[in-house]
């Protein structure tokens, strides 16, 4: 067994680093700083970071098939022109809930975007419960609400056979699975796959590896858990030198590196001194598993 190594690779000093996406073509890692209102793109070959200002909280950014990115800014799904930094609204959600904002989003295997919302945080991870929803945005920009009564809509990903959608509402403290019809986007039969234990923090972003294992970043847990979704058994815990680990994705030349984002917002002064790397992005090597390429929005 190779040894697991954790290194800080992007010193982004984010308030809430989130939503890492590996882009194979350029060997870059796209991620957002929600509170810092920025989309960052780190080039793993040159170690250079490019950034775009979003002017409001940005929950996620994902690649778009026709070029550029699609991001969740405030309650709007916007197209981002990476070269000019220009943004154009494609769709809006939660019209009637002005305190809400988009949080995590991800693209399904057919190119449909899934994105969730949450109410305003009084402080990190403390919100008025049940204000959020989970939406999809089809390539023709039709918006559909799939779940309501969500507190903090967070991690999502799909099984390789595309029949199961894994989903996290952080405040439920569970990782859930739903049956998923990839043709229609209809989901149902929600059940709990894993319930976080005391001390593991809140489940946040997640990704599936090519072998079907779930990797769940735990906010306030300083760790990423590997879970077998078929048995609900926690297989491994990867510990990071920061407590607010927020999300993860696989990347690198053969998808064998796990990239993990983190937040610094909400840390007390003493905690900041203990974890000077909070807000940065980490690379975990030697896990012995591989991830899968990300999907791009088809709209
Ligand atoms: C949200 C944060 C929240 C955290 C913990 C993140 O996805 O963007 O605002 O505090 O999850 O649930
Ligand atoms: Ca998140």
Short mmCIF file of C-alpha atoms and ligand atoms in Angstrom, two decimals:
data_model
loop_
_atom_site.label_atom_id
_atom_site.label_comp_id
_atom_site.label_asym_id
_atom_site.label_seq_id
_atom_site.Cartn_x
_atom_site.Cartn_y
_atom_site.Cartn_z
CA UNK A 1 0.00 0.00 0.00
CA UNK A 2 1.43 3.38 -0.96
CA UNK A 3 1.61 5.98 1.76
CA UNK A 4 -0.92 8.78 1.87
CA UNK A 5 0.54 12.27 1.67
CA UNK A 6 -1.26 15.60 2.19
CA UNK A 7 0.28 18.81 0.85
CA UNK A 8 -0.97 22.36 0.52
CA UNK A 9 -0.83 23.20 -3.18
CA UNK A 10 -2.85 26.39 -3.64
CA UNK A 11 -2.40 29.20 -1.15
CA UNK A 12 -5.62 30.95 -2.06
CA UNK A 13 -6.38 32.25 1.46
CA UNK A 14 -10.05 31.78 0.76
CA UNK A 15 -12.82 32.74 3.16
CA UNK A 16 -14.77 29.69 1.97
CA UNK A 17 -12.80 27.69 -0.61
CA UNK A 18 -15.28 25.36 -2.29
CA UNK A 19 -16.38 23.32 -5.27
CA UNK A 20 -13.13 22.02 -6.81
CA UNK A 21 -13.42 20.81 -10.42
CA UNK A 22 -10.53 19.27 -12.35
CA UNK A 23 -10.19 20.29 -15.98
CA UNK A 24 -8.23 17.68 -17.86
CA UNK A 25 -7.41 19.66 -20.98
CA UNK A 26 -5.36 22.31 -19.19
CA UNK A 27 -4.57 20.29 -16.04
CA UNK A 28 -6.21 23.05 -14.01
CA UNK A 29 -8.28 23.08 -10.83
CA UNK A 30 -11.28 25.38 -10.83
CA UNK A 31 -12.73 26.33 -7.44
CA UNK A 32 -14.64 29.16 -5.82
CA UNK A 33 -14.27 31.34 -2.76
CA UNK A 34 -17.91 31.77 -1.76
CA UNK A 35 -17.42 34.57 0.77
CA UNK A 36 -14.52 36.10 -1.16
CA UNK A 37 -16.82 36.28 -4.21
CA UNK A 38 -14.26 34.85 -6.61
CA UNK A 39 -13.75 32.01 -9.03
CA UNK A 40 -10.16 30.76 -9.06
CA UNK A 41 -8.37 28.57 -11.57
CA UNK A 42 -5.06 27.04 -10.53
CA UNK A 43 -2.78 25.68 -13.22
CA UNK A 44 -1.01 22.59 -11.82
CA UNK A 45 1.71 22.80 -14.48
CA UNK A 46 2.66 26.45 -13.97
CA UNK A 47 1.39 26.94 -10.39
CA UNK A 48 -0.30 30.11 -11.61
CA UNK A 49 -3.75 31.20 -10.30
CA UNK A 50 -6.19 33.22 -12.38
CA UNK A 51 -9.28 34.71 -10.76
CA UNK A 52 -12.55 36.34 -11.69
CA UNK A 53 -14.67 38.52 -9.38
CA UNK A 54 -18.32 37.55 -9.15
CA UNK A 55 -19.65 40.60 -7.28
CA UNK A 56 -21.81 38.43 -4.96
CA UNK A 57 -21.50 35.11 -3.13
CA UNK A 58 -20.60 32.37 -5.61
CA UNK A 59 -21.65 28.84 -4.61
CA UNK A 60 -20.13 26.92 -7.51
CA UNK A 61 -18.54 27.19 -10.95
CA UNK A 62 -18.55 24.39 -13.52
CA UNK A 63 -17.31 24.15 -17.12
CA UNK A 64 -19.72 24.79 -19.97
CA UNK A 65 -19.54 22.71 -23.17
CA UNK A 66 -19.65 25.75 -25.43
CA UNK A 67 -16.79 27.37 -23.50
CA UNK A 68 -16.40 29.36 -20.32
CA UNK A 69 -18.15 28.46 -17.11
CA UNK A 70 -21.53 28.43 -15.47
CA UNK A 71 -21.64 29.72 -11.90
CA UNK A 72 -24.16 30.08 -9.12
CA UNK A 73 -24.01 33.72 -8.04
CA UNK A 74 -26.55 34.84 -5.45
CA UNK A 75 -29.75 33.23 -6.71
CA UNK A 76 -28.71 33.38 -10.38
CA UNK A 77 -27.14 30.79 -12.60
CA UNK A 78 -24.82 32.83 -14.80
CA UNK A 79 -22.61 32.20 -17.80
CA UNK A 80 -19.05 33.37 -17.17
CA UNK A 81 -16.73 34.50 -19.94
CA UNK A 82 -13.36 33.59 -18.45
CA UNK A 83 -11.36 35.90 -20.70
CA UNK A 84 -13.31 39.07 -20.00
CA UNK A 85 -14.80 38.16 -16.61
CA UNK A 86 -18.21 39.09 -18.04
CA UNK A 87 -21.30 37.39 -16.64
CA UNK A 88 -24.77 36.90 -18.16
CA UNK A 89 -27.76 35.47 -16.30
CA UNK A 90 -29.13 32.19 -17.66
CA UNK A 91 -31.67 31.29 -14.99
CA UNK A 92 -32.88 32.30 -11.55
CA UNK A 93 -34.11 30.29 -8.56
CA UNK A 94 -35.91 31.03 -5.29
CA UNK A 95 -37.49 34.25 -6.66
CA UNK A 96 -39.61 34.53 -3.51
CA UNK A 97 -36.71 34.05 -1.07
CA UNK A 98 -34.42 37.04 -1.16
CA UNK A 99 -32.29 35.77 1.76
CA UNK A 100 -31.37 32.58 -0.07
CA UNK A 101 -28.30 31.92 -2.18
CA UNK A 102 -27.03 29.14 -4.38
CA UNK A 103 -24.54 26.77 -2.78
CA UNK A 104 -23.04 23.60 -4.33
CA UNK A 105 -23.77 22.71 -7.97
CA UNK A 106 -22.64 19.89 -10.24
CA UNK A 107 -23.35 18.66 -13.76
CA UNK A 108 -24.88 15.22 -14.34
CA UNK A 109 -23.60 12.77 -16.99
CA UNK A 110 -26.03 14.15 -19.61
CA UNK A 111 -24.98 17.78 -19.13
CA UNK A 112 -27.87 18.85 -16.86
CA UNK A 113 -26.90 21.17 -13.98
CA UNK A 114 -28.03 20.40 -10.43
CA UNK A 115 -27.73 23.21 -7.90
CA UNK A 116 -29.07 23.77 -4.43
CA UNK A 117 -29.86 26.75 -2.23
CA UNK A 118 -29.73 27.67 1.44
CA UNK A 119 -30.99 30.45 3.68
CA UNK A 120 -28.80 33.24 4.98
CA UNK A 121 -26.21 32.10 7.50
CA UNK A 122 -26.25 33.86 10.84
CA UNK A 123 -22.77 32.48 11.25
CA UNK A 124 -21.03 29.68 9.33
CA UNK A 125 -23.24 26.58 9.17
CA UNK A 126 -26.02 28.21 11.21
CA UNK A 127 -29.09 28.98 9.08
CA UNK A 128 -32.82 29.14 9.41
CA UNK A 129 -33.63 25.51 8.61
CA UNK A 130 -35.55 24.18 5.63
CA UNK A 131 -35.38 27.33 3.49
CA UNK A 132 -33.41 25.78 0.65
CA UNK A 133 -34.23 23.59 -2.34
CA UNK A 134 -32.49 21.46 -4.92
CA UNK A 135 -33.02 22.48 -8.54
CA UNK A 136 -31.95 21.28 -11.94
CA UNK A 137 -31.26 23.49 -14.92
CA UNK A 138 -31.72 21.60 -18.19
CA UNK A 139 -29.65 22.42 -21.28
CA UNK A 140 -32.69 24.37 -22.59
CA UNK A 141 -32.51 26.35 -19.29
CA UNK A 142 -35.76 24.96 -17.88
CA UNK A 143 -35.56 25.08 -14.08
CA UNK A 144 -37.13 22.25 -12.03
CA UNK A 145 -37.35 22.00 -8.25
CA UNK A 146 -36.63 18.45 -7.08
CA UNK A 147 -36.36 18.76 -3.29
CA UNK A 148 -37.54 21.37 -0.83
CA UNK A 149 -37.16 21.78 2.95
CA UNK A 150 -33.39 21.70 2.49
CA UNK A 151 -31.26 23.47 5.11
CA UNK A 152 -27.79 23.63 3.55
CA UNK A 153 -27.82 22.06 0.09
CA UNK A 154 -24.37 20.65 -0.40
CA UNK A 155 -22.40 17.76 -1.97
CA UNK A 156 -23.71 15.72 -4.86
CA UNK A 157 -22.51 13.16 -7.39
CA UNK A 158 -23.76 10.23 -9.47
CA UNK A 159 -22.94 6.53 -9.57
CA UNK A 160 -21.14 5.33 -12.70
CA UNK A 161 -24.26 3.48 -13.91
CA UNK A 162 -26.04 6.89 -13.59
CA UNK A 163 -28.91 5.30 -11.65
CA UNK A 164 -28.10 6.72 -8.22
CA UNK A 165 -27.74 10.33 -7.13
CA UNK A 166 -25.87 10.94 -3.89
CA UNK A 167 -26.86 14.07 -2.02
CA UNK A 168 -25.99 15.92 1.19
CA UNK A 169 -28.09 18.37 3.16
CA UNK A 170 -25.38 19.25 5.69
CA UNK A 171 -27.66 19.83 8.65
CA UNK A 172 -29.20 16.35 8.34
CA UNK A 173 -25.71 15.03 9.17
CA UNK A 174 -26.26 12.30 6.59
CA UNK A 175 -25.11 11.32 3.14
CA UNK A 176 -28.20 10.24 1.20
CA UNK A 177 -28.87 8.28 -1.99
CA UNK A 178 -31.79 8.69 -4.39
CA UNK A 179 -32.84 6.69 -7.43
CA UNK A 180 -32.09 8.86 -10.48
CA UNK A 181 -33.52 8.76 -13.99
CA UNK A 182 -30.78 10.37 -16.02
CA UNK A 183 -33.06 10.83 -19.05
CA UNK A 184 -35.69 12.88 -17.23
CA UNK A 185 -33.75 14.02 -14.15
CA UNK A 186 -36.52 12.66 -11.92
CA UNK A 187 -35.30 11.45 -8.52
CA UNK A 188 -36.94 9.59 -5.64
CA UNK A 189 -36.67 6.90 -2.95
CA UNK A 190 -34.35 8.95 -0.75
CA UNK A 191 -32.50 6.93 1.88
CA UNK A 192 -29.57 7.40 4.24
CA UNK A 193 -26.25 5.89 3.19
CA UNK A 194 -24.12 7.16 6.06
CA UNK A 195 -24.75 9.15 9.23
CA UNK A 196 -21.81 11.17 10.52
CA UNK A 197 -20.53 10.26 13.95
CA UNK A 198 -19.80 12.62 16.81
CA UNK A 199 -16.60 14.52 16.05
CA UNK A 200 -16.78 13.99 12.29
CA UNK A 201 -18.29 17.44 11.70
CA UNK A 202 -20.89 18.27 9.04
CA UNK A 203 -20.97 16.51 5.67
CA UNK A 204 -20.19 19.07 2.95
CA UNK A 205 -18.88 18.48 -0.61
CA UNK A 206 -18.33 15.01 -2.03
CA UNK A 207 -17.13 13.03 -5.01
CA UNK A 208 -17.28 9.42 -6.17
CA UNK A 209 -14.19 7.52 -7.24
CA UNK A 210 -14.14 5.26 -10.30
CA UNK A 211 -14.68 2.21 -8.08
CA UNK A 212 -17.87 3.67 -6.63
CA UNK A 213 -16.44 4.84 -3.30
CA UNK A 214 -17.78 8.07 -1.79
CA UNK A 215 -15.32 10.72 -0.55
CA UNK A 216 -17.00 13.20 1.76
CA UNK A 217 -15.35 16.41 3.01
CA UNK A 218 -16.39 17.15 6.58
CA UNK A 219 -16.82 20.79 7.57
CA UNK A 220 -15.56 21.30 11.14
CA UNK A 221 -14.23 17.75 10.95
CA UNK A 222 -10.85 18.44 9.33
CA UNK A 223 -11.15 15.27 7.32
CA UNK A 224 -12.38 13.48 4.25
CA UNK A 225 -14.20 10.19 4.74
CA UNK A 226 -14.19 7.32 2.27
CA UNK A 227 -17.51 5.50 2.46
CA UNK A 228 -18.74 2.38 0.71
CA UNK A 229 -22.25 3.44 -0.37
CA UNK A 230 -23.39 -0.16 -0.71
CA UNK A 231 -22.70 -1.12 2.89
CA UNK A 232 -22.65 2.30 4.57
CA UNK A 233 -19.27 1.41 6.04
CA UNK A 234 -16.62 4.08 6.53
CA UNK A 235 -13.51 2.65 4.94
CA UNK A 236 -10.94 5.37 5.59
CA UNK A 237 -10.48 8.77 7.19
CA UNK A 238 -8.00 11.21 5.66
CA UNK A 239 -7.03 13.93 8.12
CA UNK A 240 -6.13 17.44 7.00
CA UNK A 241 -4.29 20.22 8.86
CA UNK A 242 -7.38 22.49 8.77
CA UNK A 243 -10.77 21.97 10.42
CA UNK A 244 -13.08 23.52 7.82
CA UNK A 245 -12.57 21.06 4.97
CA UNK A 246 -15.34 21.86 2.50
CA UNK A 247 -15.21 19.79 -0.69
CA UNK A 248 -13.11 17.45 -2.81
CA UNK A 249 -12.57 16.15 -6.33
CA UNK A 250 -10.10 13.85 -8.03
CA UNK A 251 -7.61 15.25 -10.51
CA UNK A 252 -4.04 15.05 -11.71
CA UNK A 253 -2.71 13.46 -14.90
CA UNK A 254 -4.43 10.14 -14.18
CA UNK A 255 -7.09 11.28 -11.67
CA UNK A 256 -5.32 9.66 -8.73
CA UNK A 257 -4.90 12.83 -6.65
CA UNK A 258 -7.66 14.07 -4.37
CA UNK A 259 -7.95 17.86 -4.18
CA UNK A 260 -9.56 19.25 -1.02
CA UNK A 261 -10.71 22.84 -0.46
CA UNK A 262 -11.06 24.56 2.91
CA UNK A 263 -12.49 27.62 4.63
CA UNK A 264 -11.09 30.11 7.11
CA UNK A 265 -14.27 32.12 7.79
CA UNK A 266 -15.61 31.44 11.26
CA UNK A 267 -12.33 30.38 12.84
CA UNK A 268 -11.51 31.99 16.15
CA UNK A 269 -8.24 33.84 16.56
CA UNK A 270 -6.61 30.93 18.42
CA UNK A 271 -7.76 28.45 15.76
CA UNK A 272 -6.30 30.65 13.03
CA UNK A 273 -2.93 30.47 14.73
CA UNK A 274 -3.20 26.69 15.03
CA UNK A 275 -4.21 26.25 11.39
CA UNK A 276 -2.35 28.84 9.33
CA UNK A 277 -3.21 26.93 6.14
CA UNK A 278 -6.99 27.36 6.58
CA UNK A 279 -8.60 28.63 3.37
CA UNK A 280 -6.07 26.89 1.16
CA UNK A 281 -6.43 23.92 -1.16
CA UNK A 282 -4.71 20.58 -0.54
CA UNK A 283 -3.64 17.60 -2.64
CA UNK A 284 -3.83 14.09 -1.21
CA UNK A 285 -1.69 11.52 -3.00
CA UNK A 286 -1.13 7.80 -2.49
CA UNK A 287 -4.79 6.88 -1.92
CA UNK A 288 -4.61 4.07 -4.48
CA UNK A 289 -7.90 4.97 -6.16
CA UNK A 290 -8.79 7.05 -9.20
CA UNK A 291 -11.53 9.55 -9.88
CA UNK A 292 -13.56 10.30 -12.98
CA UNK A 293 -13.57 13.31 -15.33
CA UNK A 294 -16.02 16.12 -14.52
CA UNK A 295 -19.08 16.81 -16.68
CA UNK A 296 -19.75 20.08 -18.51
CA UNK A 297 -23.05 21.95 -18.67
CA UNK A 298 -24.69 21.35 -22.06
CA UNK A 299 -26.74 24.57 -22.10
C1 LIG B 1 -21.50 26.44 2.62
C2 LIG B 1 -21.11 27.18 3.85
C3 LIG B 1 -21.49 26.33 5.05
C4 LIG B 1 -20.81 24.98 4.94
C5 LIG B 1 -21.12 24.02 6.04
C6 LIG B 1 -20.79 25.15 2.60
O1 LIG B 1 -21.11 24.47 1.44
O2 LIG B 1 -21.24 27.20 1.49
O3 LIG B 1 -21.74 28.40 3.82
O4 LIG B 1 -21.13 26.97 6.24
O5 LIG B 1 -21.14 24.38 3.71
O6 LIG B 1 -22.34 23.42 5.94
CA1 LIG B 2 -20.26 22.94 -0.06
#
